[in-house]
XYZ file of N, CA, C and O in Angstrom:
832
model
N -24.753 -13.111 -38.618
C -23.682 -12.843 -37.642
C -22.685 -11.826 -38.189
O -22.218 -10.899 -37.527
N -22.333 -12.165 -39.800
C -21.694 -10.788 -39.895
C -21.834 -9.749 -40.151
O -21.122 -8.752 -40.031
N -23.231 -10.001 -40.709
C -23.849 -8.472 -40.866
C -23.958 -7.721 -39.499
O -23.881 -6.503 -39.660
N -24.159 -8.212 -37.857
C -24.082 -7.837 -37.127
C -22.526 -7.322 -36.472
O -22.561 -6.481 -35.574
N -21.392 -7.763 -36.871
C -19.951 -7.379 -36.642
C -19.865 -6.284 -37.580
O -19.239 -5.314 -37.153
N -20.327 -6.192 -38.735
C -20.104 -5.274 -39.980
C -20.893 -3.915 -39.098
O -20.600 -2.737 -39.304
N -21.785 -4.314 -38.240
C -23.155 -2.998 -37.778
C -22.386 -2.650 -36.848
O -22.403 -1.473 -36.488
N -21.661 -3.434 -36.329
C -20.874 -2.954 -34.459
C -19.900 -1.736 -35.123
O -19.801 -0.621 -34.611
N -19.300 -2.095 -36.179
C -18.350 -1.129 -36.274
C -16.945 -1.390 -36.562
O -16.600 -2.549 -36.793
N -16.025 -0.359 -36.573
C -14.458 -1.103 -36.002
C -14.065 -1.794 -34.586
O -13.232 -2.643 -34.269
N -14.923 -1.137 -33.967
C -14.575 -1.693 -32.368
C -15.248 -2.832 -31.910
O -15.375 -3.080 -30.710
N -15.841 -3.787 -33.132
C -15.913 -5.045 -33.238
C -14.979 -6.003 -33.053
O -15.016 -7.069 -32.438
N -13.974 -5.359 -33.797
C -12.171 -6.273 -34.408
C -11.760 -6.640 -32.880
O -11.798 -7.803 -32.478
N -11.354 -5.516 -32.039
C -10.923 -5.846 -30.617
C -11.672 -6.517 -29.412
O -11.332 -7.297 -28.522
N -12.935 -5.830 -29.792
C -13.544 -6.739 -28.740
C -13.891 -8.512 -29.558
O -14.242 -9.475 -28.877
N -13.770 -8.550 -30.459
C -13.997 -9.880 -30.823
C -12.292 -10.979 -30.795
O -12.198 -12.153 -30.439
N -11.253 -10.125 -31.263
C -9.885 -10.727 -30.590
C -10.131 -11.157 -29.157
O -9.978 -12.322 -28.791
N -10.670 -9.787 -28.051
C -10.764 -10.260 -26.736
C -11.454 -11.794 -26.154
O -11.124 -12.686 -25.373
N -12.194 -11.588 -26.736
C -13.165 -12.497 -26.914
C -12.323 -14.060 -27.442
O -12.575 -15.066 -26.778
N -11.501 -14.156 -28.449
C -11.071 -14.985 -28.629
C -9.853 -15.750 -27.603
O -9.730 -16.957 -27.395
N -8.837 -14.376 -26.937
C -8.047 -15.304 -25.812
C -8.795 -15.455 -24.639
O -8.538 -16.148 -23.655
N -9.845 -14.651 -24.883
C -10.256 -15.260 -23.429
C -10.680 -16.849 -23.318
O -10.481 -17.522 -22.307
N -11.303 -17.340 -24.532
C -11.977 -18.172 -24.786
C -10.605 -19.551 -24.625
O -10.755 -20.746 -24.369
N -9.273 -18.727 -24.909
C -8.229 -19.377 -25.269
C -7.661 -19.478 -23.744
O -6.959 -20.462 -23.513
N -7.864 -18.683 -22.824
C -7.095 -18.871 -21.621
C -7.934 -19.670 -20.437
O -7.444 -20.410 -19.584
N -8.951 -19.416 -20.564
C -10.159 -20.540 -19.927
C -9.981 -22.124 -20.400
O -10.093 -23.132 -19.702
N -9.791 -22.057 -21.253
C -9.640 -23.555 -21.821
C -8.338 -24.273 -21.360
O -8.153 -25.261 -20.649
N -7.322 -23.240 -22.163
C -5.979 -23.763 -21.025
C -5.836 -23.624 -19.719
O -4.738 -23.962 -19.277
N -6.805 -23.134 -18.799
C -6.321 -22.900 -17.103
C -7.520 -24.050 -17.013
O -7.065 -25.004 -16.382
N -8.673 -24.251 -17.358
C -9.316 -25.475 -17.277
C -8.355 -26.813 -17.099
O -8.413 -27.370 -16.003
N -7.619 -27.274 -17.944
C -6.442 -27.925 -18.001
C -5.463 -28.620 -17.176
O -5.180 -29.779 -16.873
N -4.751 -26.506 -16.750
C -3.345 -27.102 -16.183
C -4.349 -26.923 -14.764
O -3.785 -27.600 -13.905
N -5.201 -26.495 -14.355
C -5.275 -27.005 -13.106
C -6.216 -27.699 -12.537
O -6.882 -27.087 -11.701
N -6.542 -29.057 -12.779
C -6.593 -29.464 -12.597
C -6.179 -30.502 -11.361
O -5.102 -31.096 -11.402
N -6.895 -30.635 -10.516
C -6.829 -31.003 -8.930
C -5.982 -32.245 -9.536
O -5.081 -31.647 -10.124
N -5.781 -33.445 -9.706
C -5.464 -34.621 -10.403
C -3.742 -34.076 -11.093
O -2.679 -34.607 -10.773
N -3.882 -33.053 -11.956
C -2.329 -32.288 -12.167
C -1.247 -31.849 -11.182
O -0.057 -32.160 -11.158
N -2.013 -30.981 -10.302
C -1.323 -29.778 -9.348
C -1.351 -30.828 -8.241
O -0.304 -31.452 -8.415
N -2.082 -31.434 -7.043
C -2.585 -31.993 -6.080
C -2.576 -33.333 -6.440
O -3.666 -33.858 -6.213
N -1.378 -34.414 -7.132
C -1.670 -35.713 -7.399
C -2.072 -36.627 -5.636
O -1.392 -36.681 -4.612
N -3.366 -37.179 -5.945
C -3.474 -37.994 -4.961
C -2.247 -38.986 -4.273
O -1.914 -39.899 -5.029
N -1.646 -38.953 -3.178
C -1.003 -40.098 -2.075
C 0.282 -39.515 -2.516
O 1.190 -40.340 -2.410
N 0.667 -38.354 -2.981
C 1.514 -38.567 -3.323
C 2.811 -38.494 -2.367
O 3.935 -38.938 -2.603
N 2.336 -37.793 -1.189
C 2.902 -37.347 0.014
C 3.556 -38.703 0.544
O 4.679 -38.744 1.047
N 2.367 -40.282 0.299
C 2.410 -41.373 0.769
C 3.708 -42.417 0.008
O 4.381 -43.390 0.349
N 3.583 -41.659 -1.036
C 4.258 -42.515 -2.296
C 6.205 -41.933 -1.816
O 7.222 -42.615 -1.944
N 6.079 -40.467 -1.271
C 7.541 -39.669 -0.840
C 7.641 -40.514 0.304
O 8.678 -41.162 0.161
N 7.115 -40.804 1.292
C 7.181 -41.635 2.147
C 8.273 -42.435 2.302
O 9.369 -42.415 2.861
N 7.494 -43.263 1.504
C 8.043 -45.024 1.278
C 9.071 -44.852 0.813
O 9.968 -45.343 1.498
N 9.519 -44.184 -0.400
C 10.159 -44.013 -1.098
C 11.525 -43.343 -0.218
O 12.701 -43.596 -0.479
N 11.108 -42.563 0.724
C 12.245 -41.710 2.045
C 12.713 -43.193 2.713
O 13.896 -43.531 2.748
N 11.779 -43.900 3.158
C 11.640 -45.372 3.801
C 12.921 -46.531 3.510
O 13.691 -47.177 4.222
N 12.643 -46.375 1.936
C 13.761 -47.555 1.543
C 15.146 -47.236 1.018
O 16.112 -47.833 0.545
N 14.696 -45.738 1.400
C 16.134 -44.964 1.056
C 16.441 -45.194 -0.575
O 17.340 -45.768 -1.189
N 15.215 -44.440 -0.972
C 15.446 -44.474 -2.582
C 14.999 -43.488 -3.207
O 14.317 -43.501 -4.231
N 15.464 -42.382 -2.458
C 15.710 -40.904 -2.742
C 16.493 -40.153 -3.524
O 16.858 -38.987 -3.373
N 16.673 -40.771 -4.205
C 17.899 -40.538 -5.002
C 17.778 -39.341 -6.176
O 16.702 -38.906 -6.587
N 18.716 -39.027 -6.499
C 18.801 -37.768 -7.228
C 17.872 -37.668 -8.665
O 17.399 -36.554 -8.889
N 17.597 -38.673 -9.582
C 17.070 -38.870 -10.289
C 15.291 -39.110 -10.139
O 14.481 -38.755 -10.995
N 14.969 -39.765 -8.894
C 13.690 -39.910 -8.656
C 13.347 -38.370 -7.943
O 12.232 -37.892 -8.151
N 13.985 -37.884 -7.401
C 13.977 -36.161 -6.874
C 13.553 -35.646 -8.239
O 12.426 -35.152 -8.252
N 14.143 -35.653 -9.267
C 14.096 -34.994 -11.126
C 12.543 -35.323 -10.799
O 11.633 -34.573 -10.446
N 12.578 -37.025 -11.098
C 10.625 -37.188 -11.413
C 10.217 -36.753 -10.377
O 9.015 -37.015 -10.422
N 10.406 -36.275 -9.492
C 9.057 -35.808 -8.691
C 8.984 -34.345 -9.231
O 7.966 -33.924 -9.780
N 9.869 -33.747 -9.092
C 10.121 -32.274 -9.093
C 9.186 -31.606 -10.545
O 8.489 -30.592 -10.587
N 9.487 -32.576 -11.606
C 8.904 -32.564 -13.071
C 7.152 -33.018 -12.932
O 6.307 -32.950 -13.824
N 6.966 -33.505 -11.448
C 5.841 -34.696 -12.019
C 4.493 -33.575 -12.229
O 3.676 -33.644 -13.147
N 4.507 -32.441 -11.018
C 3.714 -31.677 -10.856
C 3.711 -30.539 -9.537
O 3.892 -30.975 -8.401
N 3.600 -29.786 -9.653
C 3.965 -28.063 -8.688
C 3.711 -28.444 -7.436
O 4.108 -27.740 -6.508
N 2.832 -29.918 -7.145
C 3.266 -30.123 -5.489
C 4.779 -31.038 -5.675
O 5.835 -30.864 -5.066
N 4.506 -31.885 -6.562
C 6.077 -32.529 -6.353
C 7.486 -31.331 -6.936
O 8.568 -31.905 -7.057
N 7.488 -30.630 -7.090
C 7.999 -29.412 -7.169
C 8.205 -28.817 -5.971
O 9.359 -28.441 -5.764
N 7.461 -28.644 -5.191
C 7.189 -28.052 -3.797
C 7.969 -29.068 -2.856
O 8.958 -28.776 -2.183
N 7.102 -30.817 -2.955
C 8.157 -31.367 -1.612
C 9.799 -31.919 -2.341
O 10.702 -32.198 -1.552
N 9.973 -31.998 -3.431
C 11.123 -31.792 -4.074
C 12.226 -30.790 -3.380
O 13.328 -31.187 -3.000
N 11.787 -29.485 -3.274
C 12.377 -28.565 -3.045
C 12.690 -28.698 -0.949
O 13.745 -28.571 -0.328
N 11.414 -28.959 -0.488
C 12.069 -29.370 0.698
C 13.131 -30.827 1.233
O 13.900 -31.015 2.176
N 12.647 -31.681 0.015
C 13.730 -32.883 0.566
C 14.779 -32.874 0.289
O 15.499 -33.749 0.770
N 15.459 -31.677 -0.799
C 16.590 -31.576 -0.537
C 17.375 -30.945 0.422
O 18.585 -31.046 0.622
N 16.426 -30.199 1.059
C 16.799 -30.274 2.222
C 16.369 -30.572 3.953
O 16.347 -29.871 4.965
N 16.105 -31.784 3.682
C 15.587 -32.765 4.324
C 16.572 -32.773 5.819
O 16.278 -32.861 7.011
N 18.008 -32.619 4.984
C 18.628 -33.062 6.379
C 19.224 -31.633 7.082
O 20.262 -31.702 7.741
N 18.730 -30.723 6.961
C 18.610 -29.301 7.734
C 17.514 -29.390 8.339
O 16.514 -30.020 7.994
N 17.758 -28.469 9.677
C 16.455 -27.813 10.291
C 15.217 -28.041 9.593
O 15.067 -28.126 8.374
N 14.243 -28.141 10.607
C 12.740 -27.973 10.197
C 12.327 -26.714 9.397
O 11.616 -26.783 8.395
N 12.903 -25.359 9.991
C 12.691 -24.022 9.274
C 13.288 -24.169 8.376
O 12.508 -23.995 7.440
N 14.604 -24.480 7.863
C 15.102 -24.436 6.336
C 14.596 -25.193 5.911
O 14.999 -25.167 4.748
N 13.563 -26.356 6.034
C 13.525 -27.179 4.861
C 11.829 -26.637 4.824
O 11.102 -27.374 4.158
N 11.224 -25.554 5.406
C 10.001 -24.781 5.635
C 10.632 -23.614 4.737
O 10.175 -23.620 3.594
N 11.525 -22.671 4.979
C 11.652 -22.200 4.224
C 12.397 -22.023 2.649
O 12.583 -21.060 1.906
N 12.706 -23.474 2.579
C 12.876 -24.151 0.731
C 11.409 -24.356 0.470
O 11.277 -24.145 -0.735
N 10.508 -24.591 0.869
C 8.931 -24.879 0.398
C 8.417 -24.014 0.491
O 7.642 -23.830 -0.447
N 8.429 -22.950 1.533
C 7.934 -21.815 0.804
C 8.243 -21.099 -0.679
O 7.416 -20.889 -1.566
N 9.899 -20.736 -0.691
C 10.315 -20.275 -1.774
C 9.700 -20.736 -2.958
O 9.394 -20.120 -3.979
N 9.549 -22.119 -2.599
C 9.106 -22.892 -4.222
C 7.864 -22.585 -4.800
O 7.419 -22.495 -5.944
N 7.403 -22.440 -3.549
C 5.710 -22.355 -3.037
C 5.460 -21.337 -4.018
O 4.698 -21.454 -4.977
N 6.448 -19.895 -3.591
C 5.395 -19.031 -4.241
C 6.138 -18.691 -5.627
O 6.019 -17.506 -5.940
N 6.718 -19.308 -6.326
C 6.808 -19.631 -7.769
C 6.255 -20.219 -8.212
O 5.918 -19.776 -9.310
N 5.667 -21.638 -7.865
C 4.375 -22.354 -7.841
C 2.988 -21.372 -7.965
O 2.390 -21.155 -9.020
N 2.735 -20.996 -7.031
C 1.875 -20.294 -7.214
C 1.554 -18.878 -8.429
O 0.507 -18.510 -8.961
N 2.467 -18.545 -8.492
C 2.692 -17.813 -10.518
C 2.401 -18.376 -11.211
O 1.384 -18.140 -11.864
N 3.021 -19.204 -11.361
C 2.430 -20.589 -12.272
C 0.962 -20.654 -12.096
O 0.235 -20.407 -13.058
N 0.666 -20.842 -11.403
C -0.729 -21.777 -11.506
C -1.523 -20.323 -11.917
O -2.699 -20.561 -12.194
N -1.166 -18.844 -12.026
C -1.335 -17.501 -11.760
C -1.639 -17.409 -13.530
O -2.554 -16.843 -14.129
N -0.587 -18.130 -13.998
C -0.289 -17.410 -15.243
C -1.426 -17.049 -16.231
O -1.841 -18.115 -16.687
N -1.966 -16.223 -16.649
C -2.916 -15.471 -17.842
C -3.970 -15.208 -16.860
O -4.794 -14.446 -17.366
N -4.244 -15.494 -15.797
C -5.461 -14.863 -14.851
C -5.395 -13.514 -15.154
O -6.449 -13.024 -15.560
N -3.805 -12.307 -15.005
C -4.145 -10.992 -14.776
C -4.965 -10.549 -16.314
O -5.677 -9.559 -16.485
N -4.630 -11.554 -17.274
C -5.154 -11.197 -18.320
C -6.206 -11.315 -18.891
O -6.660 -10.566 -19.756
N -6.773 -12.466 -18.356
C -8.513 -12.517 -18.481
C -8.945 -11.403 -17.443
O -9.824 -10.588 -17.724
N -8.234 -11.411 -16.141
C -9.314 -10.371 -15.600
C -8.959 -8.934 -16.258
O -9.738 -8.029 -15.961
N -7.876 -8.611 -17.116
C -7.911 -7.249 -17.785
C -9.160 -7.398 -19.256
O -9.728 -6.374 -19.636
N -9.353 -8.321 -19.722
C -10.018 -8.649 -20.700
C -11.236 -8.324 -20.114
O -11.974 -7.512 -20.672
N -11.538 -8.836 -19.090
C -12.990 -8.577 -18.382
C -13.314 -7.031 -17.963
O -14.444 -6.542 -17.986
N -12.086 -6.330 -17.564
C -12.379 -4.946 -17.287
C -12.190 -4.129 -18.689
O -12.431 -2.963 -18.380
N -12.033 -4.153 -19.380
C -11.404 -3.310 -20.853
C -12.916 -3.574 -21.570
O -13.727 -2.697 -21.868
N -13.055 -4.983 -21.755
C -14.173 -5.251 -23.079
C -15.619 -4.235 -22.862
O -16.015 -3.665 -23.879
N -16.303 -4.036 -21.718
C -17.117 -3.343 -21.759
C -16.830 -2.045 -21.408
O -17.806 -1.366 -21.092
N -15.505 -1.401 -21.373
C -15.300 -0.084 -21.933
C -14.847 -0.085 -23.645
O -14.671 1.072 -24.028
N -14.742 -0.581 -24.167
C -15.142 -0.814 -25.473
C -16.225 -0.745 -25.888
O -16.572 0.036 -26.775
N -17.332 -1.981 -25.017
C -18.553 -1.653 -25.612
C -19.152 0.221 -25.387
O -19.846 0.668 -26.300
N -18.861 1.052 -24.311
C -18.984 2.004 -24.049
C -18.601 3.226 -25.039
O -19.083 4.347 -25.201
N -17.657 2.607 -25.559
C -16.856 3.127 -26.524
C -17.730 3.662 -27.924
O -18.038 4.736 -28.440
N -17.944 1.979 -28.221
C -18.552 2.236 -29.304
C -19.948 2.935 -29.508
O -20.285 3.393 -30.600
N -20.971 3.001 -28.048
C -21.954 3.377 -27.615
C -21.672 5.054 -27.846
O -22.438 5.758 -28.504
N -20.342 5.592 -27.135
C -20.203 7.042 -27.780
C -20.300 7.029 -28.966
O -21.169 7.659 -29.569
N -19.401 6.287 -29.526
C -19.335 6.442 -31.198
C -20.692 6.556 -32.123
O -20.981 7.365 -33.004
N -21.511 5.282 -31.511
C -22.669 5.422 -32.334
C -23.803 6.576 -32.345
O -24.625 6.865 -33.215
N -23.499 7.261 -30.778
C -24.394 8.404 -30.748
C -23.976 10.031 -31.168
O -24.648 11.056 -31.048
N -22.690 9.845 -31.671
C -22.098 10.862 -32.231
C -22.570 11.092 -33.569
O -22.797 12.077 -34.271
N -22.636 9.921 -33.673
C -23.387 9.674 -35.683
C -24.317 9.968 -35.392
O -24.811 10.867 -36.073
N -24.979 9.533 -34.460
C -26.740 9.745 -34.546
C -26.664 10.977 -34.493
O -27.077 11.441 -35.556
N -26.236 12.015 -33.557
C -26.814 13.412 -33.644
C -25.749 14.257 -35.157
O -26.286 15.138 -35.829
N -24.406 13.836 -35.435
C -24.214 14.313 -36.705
C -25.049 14.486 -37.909
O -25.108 15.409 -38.721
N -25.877 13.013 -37.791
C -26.867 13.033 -38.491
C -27.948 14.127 -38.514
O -28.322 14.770 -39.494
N -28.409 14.219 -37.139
C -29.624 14.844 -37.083
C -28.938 16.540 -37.452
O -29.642 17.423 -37.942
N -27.931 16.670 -37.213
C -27.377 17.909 -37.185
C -27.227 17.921 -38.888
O -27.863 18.838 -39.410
N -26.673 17.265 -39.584
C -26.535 17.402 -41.362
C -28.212 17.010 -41.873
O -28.642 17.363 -42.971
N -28.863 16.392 -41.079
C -29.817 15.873 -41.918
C -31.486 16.138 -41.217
O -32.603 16.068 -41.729
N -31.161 16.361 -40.261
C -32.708 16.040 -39.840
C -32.998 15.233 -38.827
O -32.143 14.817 -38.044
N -33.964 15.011 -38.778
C -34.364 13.541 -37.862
C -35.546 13.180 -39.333
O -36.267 12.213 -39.088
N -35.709 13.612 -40.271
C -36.827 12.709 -41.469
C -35.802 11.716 -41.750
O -36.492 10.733 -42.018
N -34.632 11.368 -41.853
C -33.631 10.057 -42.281
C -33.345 8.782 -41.556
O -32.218 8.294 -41.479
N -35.055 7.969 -40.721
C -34.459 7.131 -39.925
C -33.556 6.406 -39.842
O -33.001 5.974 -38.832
N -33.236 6.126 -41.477
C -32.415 4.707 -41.893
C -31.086 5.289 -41.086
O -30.636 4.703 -40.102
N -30.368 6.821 -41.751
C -29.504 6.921 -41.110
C -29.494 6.838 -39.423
O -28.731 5.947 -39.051
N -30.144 7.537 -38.333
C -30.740 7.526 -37.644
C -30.272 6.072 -36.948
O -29.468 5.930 -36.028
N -30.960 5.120 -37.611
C -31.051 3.580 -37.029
C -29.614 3.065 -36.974
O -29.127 2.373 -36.079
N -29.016 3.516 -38.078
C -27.691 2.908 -38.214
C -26.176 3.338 -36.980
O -25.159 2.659 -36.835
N -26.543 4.707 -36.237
C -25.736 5.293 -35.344
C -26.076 4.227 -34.099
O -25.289 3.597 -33.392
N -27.577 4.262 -34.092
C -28.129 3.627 -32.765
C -27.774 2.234 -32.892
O -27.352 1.850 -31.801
N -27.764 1.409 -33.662
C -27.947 -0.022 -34.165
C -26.358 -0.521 -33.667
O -26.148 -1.487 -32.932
N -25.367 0.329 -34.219
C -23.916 0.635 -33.864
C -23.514 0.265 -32.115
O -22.788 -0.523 -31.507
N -24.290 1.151 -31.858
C -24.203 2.113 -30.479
C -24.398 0.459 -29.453
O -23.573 -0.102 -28.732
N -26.087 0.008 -29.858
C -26.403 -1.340 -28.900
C -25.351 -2.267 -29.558
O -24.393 -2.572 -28.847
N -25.387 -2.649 -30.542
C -24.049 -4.187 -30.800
C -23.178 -4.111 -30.091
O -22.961 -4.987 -29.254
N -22.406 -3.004 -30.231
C -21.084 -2.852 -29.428
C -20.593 -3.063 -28.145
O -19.538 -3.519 -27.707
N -22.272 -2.336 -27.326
C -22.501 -2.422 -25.928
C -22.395 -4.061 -25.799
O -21.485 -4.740 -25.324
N -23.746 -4.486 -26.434
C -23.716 -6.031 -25.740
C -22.713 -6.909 -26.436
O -22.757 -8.096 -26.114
N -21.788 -6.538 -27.357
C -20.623 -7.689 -27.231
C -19.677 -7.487 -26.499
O -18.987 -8.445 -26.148
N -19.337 -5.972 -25.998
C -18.219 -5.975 -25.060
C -19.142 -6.666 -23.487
O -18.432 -7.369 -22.769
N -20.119 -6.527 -23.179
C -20.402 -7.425 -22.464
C -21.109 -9.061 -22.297
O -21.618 -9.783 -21.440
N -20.904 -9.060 -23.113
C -20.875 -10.337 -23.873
C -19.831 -11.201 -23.323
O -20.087 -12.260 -22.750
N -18.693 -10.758 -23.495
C -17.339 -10.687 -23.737
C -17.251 -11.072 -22.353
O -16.905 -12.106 -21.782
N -17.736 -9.749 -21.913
C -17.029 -9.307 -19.917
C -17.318 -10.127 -18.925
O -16.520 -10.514 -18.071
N -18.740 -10.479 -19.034
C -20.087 -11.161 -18.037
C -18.767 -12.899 -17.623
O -18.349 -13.342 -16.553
N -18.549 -13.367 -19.109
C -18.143 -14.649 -18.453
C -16.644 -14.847 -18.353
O -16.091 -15.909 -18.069
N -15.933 -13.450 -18.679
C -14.713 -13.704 -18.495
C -14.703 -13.374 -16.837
O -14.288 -14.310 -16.152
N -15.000 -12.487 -16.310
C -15.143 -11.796 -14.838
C -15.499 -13.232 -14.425
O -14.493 -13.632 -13.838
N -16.194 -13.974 -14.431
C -17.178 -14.978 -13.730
C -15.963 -16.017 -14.120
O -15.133 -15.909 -13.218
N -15.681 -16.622 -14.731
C -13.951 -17.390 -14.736
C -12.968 -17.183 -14.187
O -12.412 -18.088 -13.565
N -12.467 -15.953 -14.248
C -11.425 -14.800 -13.504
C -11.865 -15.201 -12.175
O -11.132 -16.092 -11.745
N -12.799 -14.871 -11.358
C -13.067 -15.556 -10.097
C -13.176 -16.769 -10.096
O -12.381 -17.109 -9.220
N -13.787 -17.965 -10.628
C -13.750 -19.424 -10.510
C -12.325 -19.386 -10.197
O -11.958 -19.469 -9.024
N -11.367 -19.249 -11.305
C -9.656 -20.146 -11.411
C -8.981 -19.068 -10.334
O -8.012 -19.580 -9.773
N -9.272 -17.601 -9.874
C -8.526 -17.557 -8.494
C -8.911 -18.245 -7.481
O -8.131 -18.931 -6.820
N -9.819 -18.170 -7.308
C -10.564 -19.532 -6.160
C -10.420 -20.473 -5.891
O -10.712 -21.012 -4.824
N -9.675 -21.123 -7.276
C -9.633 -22.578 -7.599
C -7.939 -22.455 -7.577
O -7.226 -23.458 -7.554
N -7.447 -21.175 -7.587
C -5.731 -21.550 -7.077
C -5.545 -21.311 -6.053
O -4.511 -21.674 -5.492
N -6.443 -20.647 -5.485
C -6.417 -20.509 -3.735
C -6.950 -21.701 -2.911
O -7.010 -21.561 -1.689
N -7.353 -22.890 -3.489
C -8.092 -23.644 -2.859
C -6.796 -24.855 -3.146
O -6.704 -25.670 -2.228
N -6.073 -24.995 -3.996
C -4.962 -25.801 -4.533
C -3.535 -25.358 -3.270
O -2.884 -26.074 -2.508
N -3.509 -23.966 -3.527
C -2.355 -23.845 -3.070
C -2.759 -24.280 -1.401
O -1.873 -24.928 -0.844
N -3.998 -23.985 -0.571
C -4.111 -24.705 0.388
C -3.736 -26.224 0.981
O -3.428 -26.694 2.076
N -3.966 -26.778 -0.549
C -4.078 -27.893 -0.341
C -2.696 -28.917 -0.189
O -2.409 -29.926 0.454
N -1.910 -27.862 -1.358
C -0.321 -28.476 -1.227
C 0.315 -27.738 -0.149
O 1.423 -28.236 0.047
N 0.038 -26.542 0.812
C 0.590 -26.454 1.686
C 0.782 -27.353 3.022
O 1.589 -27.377 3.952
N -0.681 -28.272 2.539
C -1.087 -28.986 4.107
C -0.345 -30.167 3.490
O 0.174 -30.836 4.383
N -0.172 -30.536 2.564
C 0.584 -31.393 2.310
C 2.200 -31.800 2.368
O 2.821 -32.860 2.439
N 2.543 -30.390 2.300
C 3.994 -30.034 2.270
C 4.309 -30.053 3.673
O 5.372 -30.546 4.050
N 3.391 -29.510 4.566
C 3.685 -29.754 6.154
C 3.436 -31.145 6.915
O 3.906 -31.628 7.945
N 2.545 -31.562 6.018
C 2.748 -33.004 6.398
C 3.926 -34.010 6.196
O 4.002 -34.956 6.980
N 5.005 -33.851 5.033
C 5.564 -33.989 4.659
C 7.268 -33.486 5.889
O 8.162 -34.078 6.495
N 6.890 -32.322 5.676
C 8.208 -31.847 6.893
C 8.102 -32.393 8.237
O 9.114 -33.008 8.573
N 7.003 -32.341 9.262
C 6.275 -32.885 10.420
C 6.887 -34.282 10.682
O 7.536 -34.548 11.694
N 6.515 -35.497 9.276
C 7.129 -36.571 9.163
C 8.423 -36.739 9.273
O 8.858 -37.486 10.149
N 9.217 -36.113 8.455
C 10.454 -35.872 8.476
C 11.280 -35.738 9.718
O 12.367 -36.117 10.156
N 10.423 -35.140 10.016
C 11.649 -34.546 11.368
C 10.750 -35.110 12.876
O 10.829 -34.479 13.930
N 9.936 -36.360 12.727
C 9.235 -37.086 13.551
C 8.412 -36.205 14.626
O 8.423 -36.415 15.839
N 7.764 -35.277 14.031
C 6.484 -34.132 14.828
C 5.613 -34.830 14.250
O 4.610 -34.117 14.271
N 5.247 -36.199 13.521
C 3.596 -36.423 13.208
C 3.977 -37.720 12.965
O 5.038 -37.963 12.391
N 3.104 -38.719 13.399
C 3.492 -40.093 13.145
C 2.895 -40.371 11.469
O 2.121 -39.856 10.661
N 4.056 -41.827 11.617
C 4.139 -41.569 9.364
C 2.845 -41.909 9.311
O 2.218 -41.142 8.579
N 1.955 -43.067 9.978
C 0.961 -43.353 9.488
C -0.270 -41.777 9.264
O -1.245 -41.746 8.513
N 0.157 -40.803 10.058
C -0.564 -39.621 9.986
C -0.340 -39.002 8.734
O -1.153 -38.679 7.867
N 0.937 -38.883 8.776
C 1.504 -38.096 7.479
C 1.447 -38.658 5.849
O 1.717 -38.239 4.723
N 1.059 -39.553 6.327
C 1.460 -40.270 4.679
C -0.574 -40.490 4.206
O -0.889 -40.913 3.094
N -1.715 -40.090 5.342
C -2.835 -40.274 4.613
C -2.986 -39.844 3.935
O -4.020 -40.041 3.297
């Protein structure tokens, strides 16, 4: 293995860093989003009851708001609960799309990792064929060894920057997908939530 990083070249070092946050930002967005994190089950049901016995109180507002980016979201509308339907629509939006950054965060950077690494490998693919014909130009083509070593350069480089690219690109789409499919999910929730509120949906509707 390292004789093969030693053959890639210098433009091993970067594409193999790349390689390492990517490995590092997949693991942590695996994590924080998690449907069970972002989307806690009933929880809409649990604001409910809790609106119900009139135990709304400023401190249980904190735990929700802390608990997770939907309780963050209906947090932000129950405080203003006792305004209009549109203001307490547009406090959940606002929250909404800070929420949604969040759940955003290091995506632009795996997907730059995914576009960069195999212009690297490209990179080094010039590099190695520059040697090769320097070679042939100082030496000949009788010197395969040298010869092998431009070319040998040239392929490593290629297939670790795509190496690299193939499954960061292919993640980069999973976790936008997978925050576009979240943020759906706390929106329908958040409107279920307001609807109730302001008696447009009966609770037993709102609170499934």
């Amino acid at each position: 293995m390292f004789e093969l990083v030693t053959a890639g070249g210098w433009l091993m070092v970067p594409i193999i860093l790349c390689s390492i946050v990517a490995v590092a930002i997949i693991g942590e967005r695996f994590w924080a989003l998690k449907q069970e994190k972002v989307v806690p089950a009933n929880l809409v049901a649990q604001v409910w009851q809790l609106h119900q016995r009139r135990e709304l109180d400023n401190q249980r507002l904190t735990l929700l708001r802390d608990g997770s980016p939907l309780g963050r979201i209906l947090a932000a509308g129950l405080v203003n609960m006792q305004h209009e339907r549109e203001v307490m629509k547009e406090a959940i939006e606002e929250t909404g799309r800070q929420v949604v950054i969040e759940l955003e965060r290091f995506l632009n950077t795996l997907g730059t990792i995914a576009s960069i690494t195999p212009l690297l490998g490209l990179l080094g693919t010039v590099i190695g064929m520059i040697k090769v014909f320097a070679a042939i130009t100082s030496q000949g083509v009788g010197n395969p060894a040298v010869l092998a070593g431009g070319i040998s350069e040239a392929l490593i480089t290629t297939a670790a920057g795509l190496s690299v690219a193939i499954p960061s690109l292919m993640f980069y789409r999973y976790f936008r997908g997978k925050v576009e499919m979240l943020v759906i999910k706390m929106e329908e929730q958040a409107l279920k939530l307001v609807e109730v509120i302001h008696g447009e949906r009966e609770a037993d509707e709102g609170t499934v």
